[in-house]
XYZ file of C-alpha atoms in Angstrom:
452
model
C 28.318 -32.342 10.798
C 29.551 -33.943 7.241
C 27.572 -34.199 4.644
C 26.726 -36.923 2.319
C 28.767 -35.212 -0.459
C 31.905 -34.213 1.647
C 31.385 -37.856 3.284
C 31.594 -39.423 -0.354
C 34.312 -37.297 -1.674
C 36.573 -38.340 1.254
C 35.678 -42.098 0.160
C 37.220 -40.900 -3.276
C 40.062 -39.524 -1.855
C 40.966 -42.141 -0.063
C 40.406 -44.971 -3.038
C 41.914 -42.849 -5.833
C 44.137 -40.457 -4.609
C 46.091 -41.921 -2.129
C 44.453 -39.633 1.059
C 45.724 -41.105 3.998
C 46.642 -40.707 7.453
C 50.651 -40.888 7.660
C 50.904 -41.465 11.303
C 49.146 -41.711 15.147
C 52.603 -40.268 16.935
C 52.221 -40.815 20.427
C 54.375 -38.639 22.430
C 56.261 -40.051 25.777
C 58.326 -38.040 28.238
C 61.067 -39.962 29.752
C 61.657 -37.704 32.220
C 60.604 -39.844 35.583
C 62.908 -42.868 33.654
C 66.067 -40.628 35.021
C 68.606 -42.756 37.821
C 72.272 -42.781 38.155
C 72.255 -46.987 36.973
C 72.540 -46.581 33.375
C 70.750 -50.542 33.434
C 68.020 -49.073 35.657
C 67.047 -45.831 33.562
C 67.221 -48.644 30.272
C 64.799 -50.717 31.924
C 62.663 -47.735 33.289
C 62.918 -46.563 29.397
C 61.504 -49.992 27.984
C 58.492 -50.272 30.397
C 56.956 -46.871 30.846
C 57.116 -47.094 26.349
C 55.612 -50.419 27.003
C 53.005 -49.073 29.632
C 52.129 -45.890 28.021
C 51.683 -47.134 24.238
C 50.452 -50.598 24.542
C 47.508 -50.269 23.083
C 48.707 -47.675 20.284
C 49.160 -49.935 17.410
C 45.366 -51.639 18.097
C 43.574 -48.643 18.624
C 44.924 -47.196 15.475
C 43.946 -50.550 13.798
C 40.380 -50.074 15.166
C 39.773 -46.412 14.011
C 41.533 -47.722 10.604
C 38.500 -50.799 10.209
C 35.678 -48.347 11.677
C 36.351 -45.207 9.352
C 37.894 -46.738 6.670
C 40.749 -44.463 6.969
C 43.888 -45.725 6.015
C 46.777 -44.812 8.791
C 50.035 -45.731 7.798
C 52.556 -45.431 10.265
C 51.661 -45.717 14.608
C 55.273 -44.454 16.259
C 55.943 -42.624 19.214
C 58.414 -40.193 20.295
C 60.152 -39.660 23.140
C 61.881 -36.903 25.574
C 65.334 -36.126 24.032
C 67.653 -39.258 25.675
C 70.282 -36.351 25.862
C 68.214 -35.322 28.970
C 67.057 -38.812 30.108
C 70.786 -40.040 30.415
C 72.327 -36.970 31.663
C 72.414 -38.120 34.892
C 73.771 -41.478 34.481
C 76.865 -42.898 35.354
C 77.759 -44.311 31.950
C 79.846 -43.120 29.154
C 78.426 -45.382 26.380
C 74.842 -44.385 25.530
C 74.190 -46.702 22.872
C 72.311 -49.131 25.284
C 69.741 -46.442 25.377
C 69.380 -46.400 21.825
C 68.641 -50.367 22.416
C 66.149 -50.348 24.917
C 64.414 -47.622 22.807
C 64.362 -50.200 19.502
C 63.158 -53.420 22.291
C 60.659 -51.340 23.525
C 59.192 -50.388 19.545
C 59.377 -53.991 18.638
C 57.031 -55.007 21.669
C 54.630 -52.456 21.197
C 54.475 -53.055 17.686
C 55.621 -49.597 16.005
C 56.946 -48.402 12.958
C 59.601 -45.728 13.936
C 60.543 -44.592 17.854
C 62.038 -41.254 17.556
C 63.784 -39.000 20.254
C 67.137 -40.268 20.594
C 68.233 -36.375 20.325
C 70.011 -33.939 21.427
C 68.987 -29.993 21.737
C 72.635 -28.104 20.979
C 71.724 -24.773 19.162
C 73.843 -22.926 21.922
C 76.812 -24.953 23.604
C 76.619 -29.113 24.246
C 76.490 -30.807 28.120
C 79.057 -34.177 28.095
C 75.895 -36.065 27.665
C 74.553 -34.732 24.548
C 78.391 -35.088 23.546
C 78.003 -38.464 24.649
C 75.146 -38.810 22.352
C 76.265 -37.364 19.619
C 79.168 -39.781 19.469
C 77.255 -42.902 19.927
C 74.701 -42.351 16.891
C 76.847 -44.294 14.112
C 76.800 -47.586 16.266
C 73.042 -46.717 17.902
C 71.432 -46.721 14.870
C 73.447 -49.567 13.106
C 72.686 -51.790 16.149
C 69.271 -50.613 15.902
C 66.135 -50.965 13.377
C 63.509 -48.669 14.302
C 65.267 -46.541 16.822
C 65.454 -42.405 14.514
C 67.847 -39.718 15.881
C 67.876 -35.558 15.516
C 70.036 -33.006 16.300
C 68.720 -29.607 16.840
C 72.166 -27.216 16.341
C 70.765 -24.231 15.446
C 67.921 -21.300 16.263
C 66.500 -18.167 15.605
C 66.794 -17.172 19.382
C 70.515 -18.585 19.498
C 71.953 -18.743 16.609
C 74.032 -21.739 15.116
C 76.336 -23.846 17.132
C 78.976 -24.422 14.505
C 81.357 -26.754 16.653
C 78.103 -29.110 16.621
C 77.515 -28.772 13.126
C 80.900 -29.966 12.504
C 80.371 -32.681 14.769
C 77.803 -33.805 12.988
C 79.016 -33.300 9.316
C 81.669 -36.132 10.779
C 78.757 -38.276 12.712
C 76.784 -38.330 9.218
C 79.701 -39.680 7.589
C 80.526 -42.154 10.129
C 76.482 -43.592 9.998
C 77.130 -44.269 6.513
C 80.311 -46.331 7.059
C 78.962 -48.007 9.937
C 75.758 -49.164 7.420
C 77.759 -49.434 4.249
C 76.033 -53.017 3.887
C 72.826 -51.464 3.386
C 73.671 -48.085 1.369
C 74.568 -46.413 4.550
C 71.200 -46.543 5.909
C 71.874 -45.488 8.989
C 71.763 -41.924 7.743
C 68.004 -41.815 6.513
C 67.380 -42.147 10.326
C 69.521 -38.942 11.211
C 68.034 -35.704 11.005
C 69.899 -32.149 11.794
C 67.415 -29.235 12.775
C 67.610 -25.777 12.695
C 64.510 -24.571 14.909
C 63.574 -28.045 15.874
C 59.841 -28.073 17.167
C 57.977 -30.366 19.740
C 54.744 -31.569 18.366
C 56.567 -32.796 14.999
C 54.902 -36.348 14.531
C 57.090 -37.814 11.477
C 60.248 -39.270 11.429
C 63.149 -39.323 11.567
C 63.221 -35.892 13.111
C 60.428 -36.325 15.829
C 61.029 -36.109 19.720
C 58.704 -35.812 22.598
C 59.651 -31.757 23.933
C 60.617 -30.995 27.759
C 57.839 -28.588 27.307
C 55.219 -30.956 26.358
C 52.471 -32.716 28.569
C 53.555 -36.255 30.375
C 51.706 -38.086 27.160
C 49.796 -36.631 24.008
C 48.809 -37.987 20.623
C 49.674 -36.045 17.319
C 48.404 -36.484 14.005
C 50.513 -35.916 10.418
C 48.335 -35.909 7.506
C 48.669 -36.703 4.129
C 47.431 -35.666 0.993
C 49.765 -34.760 -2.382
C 47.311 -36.985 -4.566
C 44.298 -35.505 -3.328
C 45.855 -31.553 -4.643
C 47.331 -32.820 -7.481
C 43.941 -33.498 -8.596
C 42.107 -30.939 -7.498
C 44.404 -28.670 -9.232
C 43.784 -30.591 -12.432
C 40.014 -29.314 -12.703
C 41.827 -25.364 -12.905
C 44.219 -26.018 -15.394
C 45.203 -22.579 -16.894
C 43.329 -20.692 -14.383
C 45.065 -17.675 -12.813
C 47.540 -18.322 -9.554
C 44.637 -16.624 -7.030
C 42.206 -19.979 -8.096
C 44.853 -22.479 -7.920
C 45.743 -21.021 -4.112
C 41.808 -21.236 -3.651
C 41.442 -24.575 -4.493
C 44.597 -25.751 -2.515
C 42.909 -24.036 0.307
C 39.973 -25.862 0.143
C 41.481 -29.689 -0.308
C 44.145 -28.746 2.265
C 40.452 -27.953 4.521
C 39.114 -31.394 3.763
C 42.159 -33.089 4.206
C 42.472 -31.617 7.973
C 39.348 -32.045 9.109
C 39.961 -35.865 8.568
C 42.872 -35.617 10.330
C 41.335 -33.475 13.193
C 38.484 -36.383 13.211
C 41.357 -39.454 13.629
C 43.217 -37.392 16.246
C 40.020 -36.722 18.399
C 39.257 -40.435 18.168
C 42.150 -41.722 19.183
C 42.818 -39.450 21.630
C 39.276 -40.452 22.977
C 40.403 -44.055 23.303
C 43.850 -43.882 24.282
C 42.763 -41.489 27.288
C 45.722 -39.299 26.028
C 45.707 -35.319 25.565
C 45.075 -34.318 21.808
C 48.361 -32.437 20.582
C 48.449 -31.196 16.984
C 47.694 -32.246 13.514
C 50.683 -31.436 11.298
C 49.080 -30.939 8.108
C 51.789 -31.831 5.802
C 51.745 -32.938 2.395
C 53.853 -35.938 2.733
C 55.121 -37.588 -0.695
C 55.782 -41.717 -1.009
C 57.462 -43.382 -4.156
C 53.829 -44.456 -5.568
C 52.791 -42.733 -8.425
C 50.416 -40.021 -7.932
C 51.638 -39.274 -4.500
C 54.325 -36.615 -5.396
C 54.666 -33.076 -4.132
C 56.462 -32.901 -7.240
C 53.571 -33.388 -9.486
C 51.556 -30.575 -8.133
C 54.340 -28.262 -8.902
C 54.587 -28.889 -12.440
C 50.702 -29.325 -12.709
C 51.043 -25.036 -11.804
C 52.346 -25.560 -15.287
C 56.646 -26.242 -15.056
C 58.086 -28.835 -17.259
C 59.587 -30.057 -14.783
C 60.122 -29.723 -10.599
C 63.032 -27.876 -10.258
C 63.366 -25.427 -13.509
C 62.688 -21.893 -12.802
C 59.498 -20.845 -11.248
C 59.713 -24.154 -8.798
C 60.680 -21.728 -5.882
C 57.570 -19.384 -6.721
C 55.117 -22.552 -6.995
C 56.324 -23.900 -4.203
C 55.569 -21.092 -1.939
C 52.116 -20.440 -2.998
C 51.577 -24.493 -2.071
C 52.916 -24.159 1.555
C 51.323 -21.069 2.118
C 47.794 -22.324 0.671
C 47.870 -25.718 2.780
C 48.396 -23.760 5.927
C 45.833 -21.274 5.359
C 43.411 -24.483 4.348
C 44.706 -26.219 7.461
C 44.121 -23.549 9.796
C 40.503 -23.275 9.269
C 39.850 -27.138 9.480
C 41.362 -27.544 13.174
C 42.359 -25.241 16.469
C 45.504 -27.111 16.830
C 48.088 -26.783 14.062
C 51.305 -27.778 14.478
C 54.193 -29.598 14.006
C 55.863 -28.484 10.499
C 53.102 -28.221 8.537
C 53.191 -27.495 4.547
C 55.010 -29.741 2.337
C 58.009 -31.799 2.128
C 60.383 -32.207 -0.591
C 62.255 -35.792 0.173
C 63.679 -36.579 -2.890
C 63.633 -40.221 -2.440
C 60.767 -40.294 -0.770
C 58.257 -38.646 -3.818
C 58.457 -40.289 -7.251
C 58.510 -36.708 -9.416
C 61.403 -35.655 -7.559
C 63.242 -38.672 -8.423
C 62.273 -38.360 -12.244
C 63.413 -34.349 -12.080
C 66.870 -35.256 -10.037
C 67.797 -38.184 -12.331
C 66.762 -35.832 -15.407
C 69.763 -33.196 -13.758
C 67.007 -30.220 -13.724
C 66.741 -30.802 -9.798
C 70.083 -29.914 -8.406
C 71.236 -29.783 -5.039
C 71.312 -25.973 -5.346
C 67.537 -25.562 -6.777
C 66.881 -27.865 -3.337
C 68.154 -25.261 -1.079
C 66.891 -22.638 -2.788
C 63.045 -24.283 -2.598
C 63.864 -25.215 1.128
C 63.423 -20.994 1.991
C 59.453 -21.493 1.235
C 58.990 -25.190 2.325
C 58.067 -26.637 5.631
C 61.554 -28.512 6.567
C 64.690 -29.046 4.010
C 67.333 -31.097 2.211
C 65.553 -34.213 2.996
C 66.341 -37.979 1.919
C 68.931 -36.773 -0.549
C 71.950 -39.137 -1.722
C 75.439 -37.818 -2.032
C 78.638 -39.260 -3.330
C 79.950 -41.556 -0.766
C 83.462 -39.889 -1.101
C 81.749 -36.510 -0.046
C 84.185 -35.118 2.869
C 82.994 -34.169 6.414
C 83.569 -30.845 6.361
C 81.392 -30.422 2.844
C 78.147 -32.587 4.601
C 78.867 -29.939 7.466
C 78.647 -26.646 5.382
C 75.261 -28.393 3.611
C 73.848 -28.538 7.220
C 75.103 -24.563 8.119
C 73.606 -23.553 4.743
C 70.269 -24.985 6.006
C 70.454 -23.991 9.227
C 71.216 -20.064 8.340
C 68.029 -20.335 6.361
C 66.287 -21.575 9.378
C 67.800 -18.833 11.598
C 67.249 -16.017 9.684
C 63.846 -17.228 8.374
C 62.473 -18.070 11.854
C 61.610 -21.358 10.266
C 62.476 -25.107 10.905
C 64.787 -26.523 8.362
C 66.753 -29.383 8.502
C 69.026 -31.648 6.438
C 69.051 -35.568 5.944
C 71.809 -36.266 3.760
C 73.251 -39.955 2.998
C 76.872 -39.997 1.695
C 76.000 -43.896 -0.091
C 79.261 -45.914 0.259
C 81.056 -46.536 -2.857
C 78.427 -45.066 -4.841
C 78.747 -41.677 -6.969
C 76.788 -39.389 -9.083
C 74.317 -41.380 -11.638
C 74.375 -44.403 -8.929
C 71.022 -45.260 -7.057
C 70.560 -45.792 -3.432
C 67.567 -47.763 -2.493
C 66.065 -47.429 0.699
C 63.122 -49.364 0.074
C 59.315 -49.081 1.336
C 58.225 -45.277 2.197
C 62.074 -44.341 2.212
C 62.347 -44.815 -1.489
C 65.377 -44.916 -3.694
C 67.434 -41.546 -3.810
C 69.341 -40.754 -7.132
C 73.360 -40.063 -6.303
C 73.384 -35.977 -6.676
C 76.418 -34.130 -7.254
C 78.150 -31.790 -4.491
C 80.585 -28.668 -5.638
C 84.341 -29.877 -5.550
C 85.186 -26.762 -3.915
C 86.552 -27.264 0.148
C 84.516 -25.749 2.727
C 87.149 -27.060 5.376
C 88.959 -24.401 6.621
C 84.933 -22.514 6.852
C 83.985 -25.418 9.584
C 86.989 -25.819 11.434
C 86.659 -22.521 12.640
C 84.085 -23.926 14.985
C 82.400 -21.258 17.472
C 78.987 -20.286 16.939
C 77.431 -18.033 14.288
C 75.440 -15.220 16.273
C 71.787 -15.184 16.391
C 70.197 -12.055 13.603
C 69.052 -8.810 14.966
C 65.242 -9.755 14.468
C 65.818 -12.400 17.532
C 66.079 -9.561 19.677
C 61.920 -9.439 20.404
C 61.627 -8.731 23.950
């Protein structure tokens, strides 16, 4: 049971530091949609999204009016269409992507994500196929996200597929030059991609994963920023104790929505991904907690150190407040997507460099960050190997979502607008990396994969 104390300071939470609920994922497999009439498994698509998440958007609504929890985002995600149109007499895959968007406009969603591919060892002709058609799929589309999972522990790093999409990146942002190449802040590239991941753009609806299940992401960078300011000067072991706790509190909400809706959806209970997720409003930045631990600013040295001791104190907090953990869990570092970030990249003490570094100790990686829009293929390539090496050696998820703007460079501003922010133009090294990727092959899997 809550008590009346723990019950008001949630109401606090909520009101002044921007606690919320990020997103009710529901998770689809598309699996029975399969048939050899590419218009068939499209219609198949559209109705069993329409079928199994009508009443998504409502129910979410309903908990949101009866709890007074705010939850920001209802999306689903789907089995990767890689698999779904495999067996499909078609070579243009983009309808897919279409169905996918008709299907999130009907039900009423904010993002549908799972238009994927799993390639971390070798690529079929259709996740080829679906590789190729992501420029035009998500420039014909508005709420239809995409993610490419090239590399793992177990498997090492496909490196003909990172190429591919080093040149598919580039070719999103041309295709959505209108709109700052927006096309690209729905494109994630994984290293280690996971299941249960409920926020976008990199979610998908695993083959290993139940027929339909609801999953919860959490939110909460306000609510430790301000916690933390009650311990100012206080040794590292009391700041990690106090992260703990809020990271507790902010769970156990989550673990209360997901068990409701779960309840009235009649859908399986996944995970709740216990992320801190930043937005562009002030006091919502992961950024801020970092130099509340006492830097001048996010990205100067020490960032890497604070930033560990954050992810690893919100996962130990999370752990305790709910049996089912998942997702990515710890906290994200979008740079156009948290407000403090954007203040320490346009001051030049948050590189592209410091990024990387800070994405060995953080729950995913080079996320929401702008590039020149002259910034060649091969270089957006050898950004996503970078990441995905310190995936695969970590035995942790990274990932990269880069947007090379269109006839923008460094000092220019992309805006995304809403959660997605506006993303300062960061500089890339000069230096080629071309003759690196065009070696292509794959880059073995480490010793330490070896575990059977």
């Amino acid at each position: 049971m809550l008590s009346k104390d723990e019950i008001l300071q949630t109401i606090h939470m909520i009101d002044q530091q921007h606690l919320d609920i990020r997103t009710i994922t529901m998770g689809i497999s598309l699996l029975s949609c399969a048939n050899p009439d590419a218009k068939v498994c499209c219609q198949n698509i559209y109705d069993k999204i329409c079928k199994k998440a009508e009443h998504l958007v409502s129910t979410g609504e309903a908990i949101e009016r009866e709890f007074g929890i705010p939850i920001v985002n209802k999306r689903v995600s789907v089995t990767p269409i890689s698999l779904v149109a495999a067996g499909c007499d078609t070579e243009d895959y983009v309808p897919f992507a279409q169905a996918l968007d008709r299907a999130a406009h009907t039900v009423g969603i904010n993002f549908l994500g799972g238009y994927s591919a799993l390639v971390q060892k070798g690529m079929t002709e259709s996740d080829v196929k679906l590789i190729r058609s992501i420029p035009e799929a998500l420039a014909t589309t508005e709420l239809v996200c995409s993610s490419i999972n090239v590399g793992s522990t177990r498997a090492g790093i496909n490196m003909d597929a990172v190429k591919l999409m080093g040149e598919t990146v580039k070719a999103a942002a041309d295709r959505t030059a209108d709109r700052g190449g927006f096309g690209c802040a729905k494109l994630v590239v994984f290293c280690n991609a996971v299941e249960d991941n409920p926020f976008m753009a990199g979610a998908f609806h695993g083959a290993g994963e139940a027929e339909r299940i609801i999953n919860v992401g959490v939110s909460g960078p306000g609510v430790v920023y301000h916690a933390l300011q009650a311990v100012k000067g206080q040794p590292f072991d009391v700041v990690a104790e106090t992260i703990k706790k809020t990271a507790f509190r902010i769970t156990r909400m989550g673990q209360l929505v997901a068990q409701e809706a779960s309840r009235r959806l009649n859908t399986p209970f996944g995970i709740v991904d216990l992320s801190l997720a930043p937005t562009p409003a002030v006091g919502d930045s992961v950024a801020r907690i970092l130099e509340e631990m006492g830097l001048e600013t996010c990205g100067t040295h020490g960032t890497t150190a604070a930033l560990a001791l954050l992810n690893d104190a919100v996962k130990k907090g999370g752990v305790m407040a709910s049996s089912s953990v998942g997702g990515l869990s710890g906290a994200f570092i979008p740079v156009s997507e948290d407000e403090g970030m954007i203040a320490a990249a346009q001051s030049g003490v948050l590189t592209l460099d410091k990024l990387e570094a800070m994405t060995c100790v953080c729950s995913v990686g080079l996320d929401m960050i702008a590039v020149p829009g002259d910034t060649p293929a091969e270089t957006i390539a050898a950004i996503i190997a970078d990441e995905a090496a310190i995936g695969m050696i970590n035995n942790k998820t990274t990932a990269v979502r880069v947007i090379p703007a269109p006839g923008l460079d460094v000092g220019d501003t992309v805006e995304m607008g809403g959660l997605l922010g506006s993303a300062p133009v960061m500089p890339v090294h000069k230096s080629s990396s071309a003759d690196f990727i065009h070696r292509g092959g794959r880059i073995p899997a480490p010793l330490h994969s070896l575990k059977n």
